[in-house]
Amino acid sequence: MTTRVLTLPGYQNSGSAHWQTRWEQRATERGTHVERVQQADWDAPVCADWAAVLIQAITAHDGQVVIAAHSWGCLLPAHIARHADADVLVKIKGALLVAPPDPAGVIFPSTASGFSPEVNEPFPFKSIVIASNNDEYGSIDFAQNCAHNWGSELINLGARGHINGESGLADWPEAWSLLMPWLSNK
């Protein structure tokens, strides 16, 4: 059974230059299945609604999944780790959580609700938090706290902004390589 990569974009979705979009476009040549979790409202989301869509995407796949989240998408695994049934959580082989935003931050969009991380204990699946030390949506201290609370490995990319399409990462093969152990059928 093939492990599927589920991409979880953040606020306003991920554009054409974003590494998530590029991973989706290159999936076939890499011999993988990469699928974007499509949310109903990219501009005024409710965390519980987004989490329900993620749970539906996980359960719709017969095999296991790897989550590749950006921004608000990083906060969904924290939500489902607390609220999803064990049969959903066991299907998650790992989660790459890139640029988690701070819901208490000054520029966190007020149109979002319910995105405060609810889990202060390790996830029941492996995870890696990747952060930048000049991300306007979440400080490196916030990312370190998330990684600590979630039992995640932390990677600090240095000054890369919000680690999105404007960060100049293109296909970002270094991050893709972090998924490879989770994509093996072992």
Short mmCIF file of C-alpha atoms in Angstrom, two decimals:
data_model
loop_
_atom_site.label_atom_id
_atom_site.label_comp_id
_atom_site.label_asym_id
_atom_site.label_seq_id
_atom_site.Cartn_x
_atom_site.Cartn_y
_atom_site.Cartn_z
CA MET A 1 0.00 0.00 0.00
CA THR A 2 1.36 3.42 -0.96
CA THR A 3 1.90 6.14 1.59
CA ARG A 4 0.27 9.38 0.45
CA VAL A 5 1.61 12.87 1.20
CA LEU A 6 -1.12 15.28 2.24
CA THR A 7 -0.18 18.94 1.86
CA LEU A 8 -1.85 21.35 4.27
CA PRO A 9 -1.51 24.96 3.10
CA GLY A 10 -2.15 27.88 5.37
CA TYR A 11 -3.95 31.19 5.05
CA GLN A 12 -5.11 31.94 1.50
CA ASN A 13 -3.77 28.62 0.17
CA SER A 14 -0.34 28.09 -1.46
CA GLY A 15 0.45 29.76 -4.78
CA SER A 16 2.31 28.45 -7.83
CA ALA A 17 5.79 29.29 -6.50
CA HIS A 18 5.19 27.63 -3.12
CA TRP A 19 7.14 24.44 -2.35
CA GLN A 20 3.89 22.59 -1.56
CA THR A 21 2.49 23.32 -5.03
CA ARG A 22 5.78 22.32 -6.64
CA TRP A 23 5.80 19.03 -4.70
CA GLU A 24 2.29 18.30 -5.95
CA GLN A 25 3.36 19.03 -9.54
CA ARG A 26 6.42 16.75 -9.29
CA ALA A 27 4.70 13.86 -7.51
CA THR A 28 4.39 11.60 -10.54
CA GLU A 29 8.05 11.88 -11.52
CA ARG A 30 9.00 11.10 -7.91
CA GLY A 31 6.72 8.07 -7.90
CA THR A 32 4.66 9.37 -5.01
CA HIS A 33 1.10 10.48 -4.40
CA VAL A 34 0.89 14.07 -3.18
CA GLU A 35 -2.55 15.52 -2.58
CA ARG A 36 -3.58 18.95 -1.33
CA VAL A 37 -6.21 18.96 1.40
CA GLN A 38 -8.72 21.43 -0.06
CA GLN A 39 -10.42 23.66 2.47
CA ALA A 40 -13.79 25.36 1.89
CA ASP A 41 -12.61 28.77 3.11
CA TRP A 42 -8.97 29.78 2.74
CA ASP A 43 -9.55 33.35 4.00
CA ALA A 44 -11.71 33.00 7.14
CA PRO A 45 -11.12 29.48 8.44
CA VAL A 46 -12.35 27.77 11.55
CA CYS A 47 -9.83 25.27 12.90
CA ALA A 48 -12.42 22.62 13.75
CA ASP A 49 -13.76 22.76 10.17
CA TRP A 50 -10.27 22.51 8.67
CA ALA A 51 -9.42 19.62 11.02
CA ALA A 52 -12.59 17.77 9.99
CA VAL A 53 -11.54 18.05 6.33
CA LEU A 54 -8.07 16.73 7.24
CA ILE A 55 -9.55 13.79 9.14
CA GLN A 56 -11.76 13.02 6.15
CA ALA A 57 -8.71 13.09 3.83
CA ILE A 58 -6.80 10.74 6.14
CA THR A 59 -9.64 8.26 6.45
CA ALA A 60 -10.37 8.34 2.69
CA HIS A 61 -6.97 6.81 1.97
CA ASP A 62 -6.59 3.07 2.53
CA GLY A 63 -2.94 3.34 3.55
CA GLN A 64 -0.89 5.62 5.72
CA VAL A 65 -0.26 9.32 5.20
CA VAL A 66 2.53 11.82 5.71
CA ILE A 67 1.52 15.40 6.43
CA ALA A 68 3.45 18.29 4.84
CA ALA A 69 1.98 21.40 6.47
CA HIS A 70 2.71 25.08 6.12
CA SER A 71 1.65 27.95 8.39
CA TRP A 72 -1.91 27.45 9.71
CA GLY A 73 -1.76 23.89 8.41
CA CYS A 74 0.87 23.20 11.11
CA LEU A 75 -1.68 23.79 13.83
CA LEU A 76 -4.10 21.14 12.50
CA PRO A 77 -2.09 18.09 13.65
CA ALA A 78 -2.08 19.59 17.15
CA HIS A 79 -5.85 19.85 16.96
CA ILE A 80 -6.46 16.35 15.64
CA ALA A 81 -3.91 14.81 18.04
CA ARG A 82 -6.33 15.78 20.80
CA HIS A 83 -9.68 15.23 19.03
CA ALA A 84 -9.30 12.47 16.44
CA ASP A 85 -9.93 8.80 17.10
CA ALA A 86 -6.96 6.46 17.46
CA ASP A 87 -7.81 4.76 14.15
CA VAL A 88 -7.16 8.11 12.40
CA LEU A 89 -3.96 8.94 14.27
CA VAL A 90 -2.38 5.53 13.65
CA LYS A 91 -2.55 6.23 9.90
CA ILE A 92 -0.17 9.22 10.22
CA LYS A 93 3.46 8.11 9.68
CA GLY A 94 4.87 11.57 10.22
CA ALA A 95 4.29 15.30 9.94
CA LEU A 96 6.57 17.98 8.49
CA LEU A 97 5.39 21.24 10.08
CA VAL A 98 6.86 24.29 8.35
CA ALA A 99 6.59 27.83 9.75
CA PRO A 100 4.00 27.41 12.50
CA PRO A 101 2.30 30.77 13.08
CA ASP A 102 1.59 32.16 16.52
CA PRO A 103 -2.20 32.61 16.94
CA ALA A 104 -1.47 35.16 19.68
CA GLY A 105 0.83 37.12 17.37
CA VAL A 106 0.06 40.68 16.36
CA ILE A 107 -0.30 39.92 12.64
CA PHE A 108 -2.15 36.59 12.92
CA PRO A 109 -5.27 37.23 10.80
CA SER A 110 -8.33 38.00 12.90
CA THR A 111 -10.53 36.12 10.40
CA ALA A 112 -9.28 32.79 11.78
CA SER A 113 -10.73 31.11 14.83
CA GLY A 114 -9.77 28.21 17.06
CA PHE A 115 -6.17 27.81 15.90
CA SER A 116 -4.40 28.01 19.28
CA PRO A 117 -2.34 24.84 19.75
CA GLU A 118 -4.20 22.61 22.18
CA VAL A 119 -1.60 19.91 22.68
CA ASN A 120 1.18 20.31 25.20
CA GLU A 121 2.32 16.69 24.96
CA PRO A 122 4.10 14.69 22.27
CA PHE A 123 2.10 13.71 19.21
CA PRO A 124 1.37 10.00 18.73
CA PHE A 125 3.35 10.19 15.45
CA LYS A 126 6.78 11.49 14.46
CA SER A 127 7.12 15.14 13.52
CA ILE A 128 9.62 17.76 12.48
CA VAL A 129 9.12 21.51 12.94
CA ILE A 130 11.00 23.71 10.48
CA ALA A 131 11.19 27.39 11.36
CA SER A 132 12.89 30.60 10.35
CA ASN A 133 14.39 33.11 12.74
CA ASN A 134 12.78 36.04 10.91
CA ASP A 135 9.24 34.73 10.29
CA GLU A 136 6.80 37.58 10.81
CA TYR A 137 3.97 35.12 11.64
CA GLY A 138 5.76 33.15 14.33
CA SER A 139 8.96 33.71 16.28
CA ILE A 140 11.67 31.09 16.57
CA ASP A 141 10.80 30.95 20.29
CA PHE A 142 7.19 30.03 19.40
CA ALA A 143 8.43 27.32 17.01
CA GLN A 144 10.82 25.96 19.66
CA ASN A 145 7.97 25.82 22.15
CA CYS A 146 5.75 23.98 19.64
CA ALA A 147 8.53 21.49 18.87
CA HIS A 148 9.17 20.88 22.54
CA ASN A 149 5.48 20.42 23.39
CA TRP A 150 4.78 18.19 20.37
CA GLY A 151 7.89 16.02 20.76
CA SER A 152 9.16 17.22 17.39
CA GLU A 153 12.64 17.64 16.03
CA LEU A 154 13.33 21.34 15.35
CA ILE A 155 15.23 22.66 12.33
CA ASN A 156 16.06 26.38 12.22
CA LEU A 157 16.60 27.50 8.60
CA GLY A 158 17.99 30.86 9.60
CA ALA A 159 16.59 33.98 7.92
CA ARG A 160 14.08 32.53 5.39
CA GLY A 161 10.96 34.56 6.21
CA HIS A 162 7.71 32.61 6.29
CA ILE A 163 9.27 29.70 4.34
CA ASN A 164 6.85 30.12 1.46
CA GLY A 165 7.00 30.91 -2.26
CA GLU A 166 8.82 34.18 -1.51
CA SER A 167 11.61 32.39 0.36
CA GLY A 168 13.36 31.21 -2.83
CA LEU A 169 13.24 27.51 -1.97
CA ALA A 170 11.89 26.33 -5.36
CA ASP A 171 11.29 22.54 -5.09
CA TRP A 172 13.05 22.51 -1.71
CA PRO A 173 14.68 19.07 -2.06
CA GLU A 174 16.23 19.28 1.40
CA ALA A 175 12.79 19.24 3.01
CA TRP A 176 11.52 16.54 0.64
CA SER A 177 14.42 14.34 1.76
CA LEU A 178 13.12 14.59 5.34
CA LEU A 179 9.93 12.83 4.20
CA MET A 180 11.75 9.91 2.58
CA PRO A 181 12.03 7.70 5.71
CA TRP A 182 8.28 8.07 6.24
CA LEU A 183 7.52 7.29 2.59
CA SER A 184 9.26 3.94 2.65
CA ASN A 185 6.98 0.94 2.97
CA LYS A 186 8.78 -0.29 6.09
#
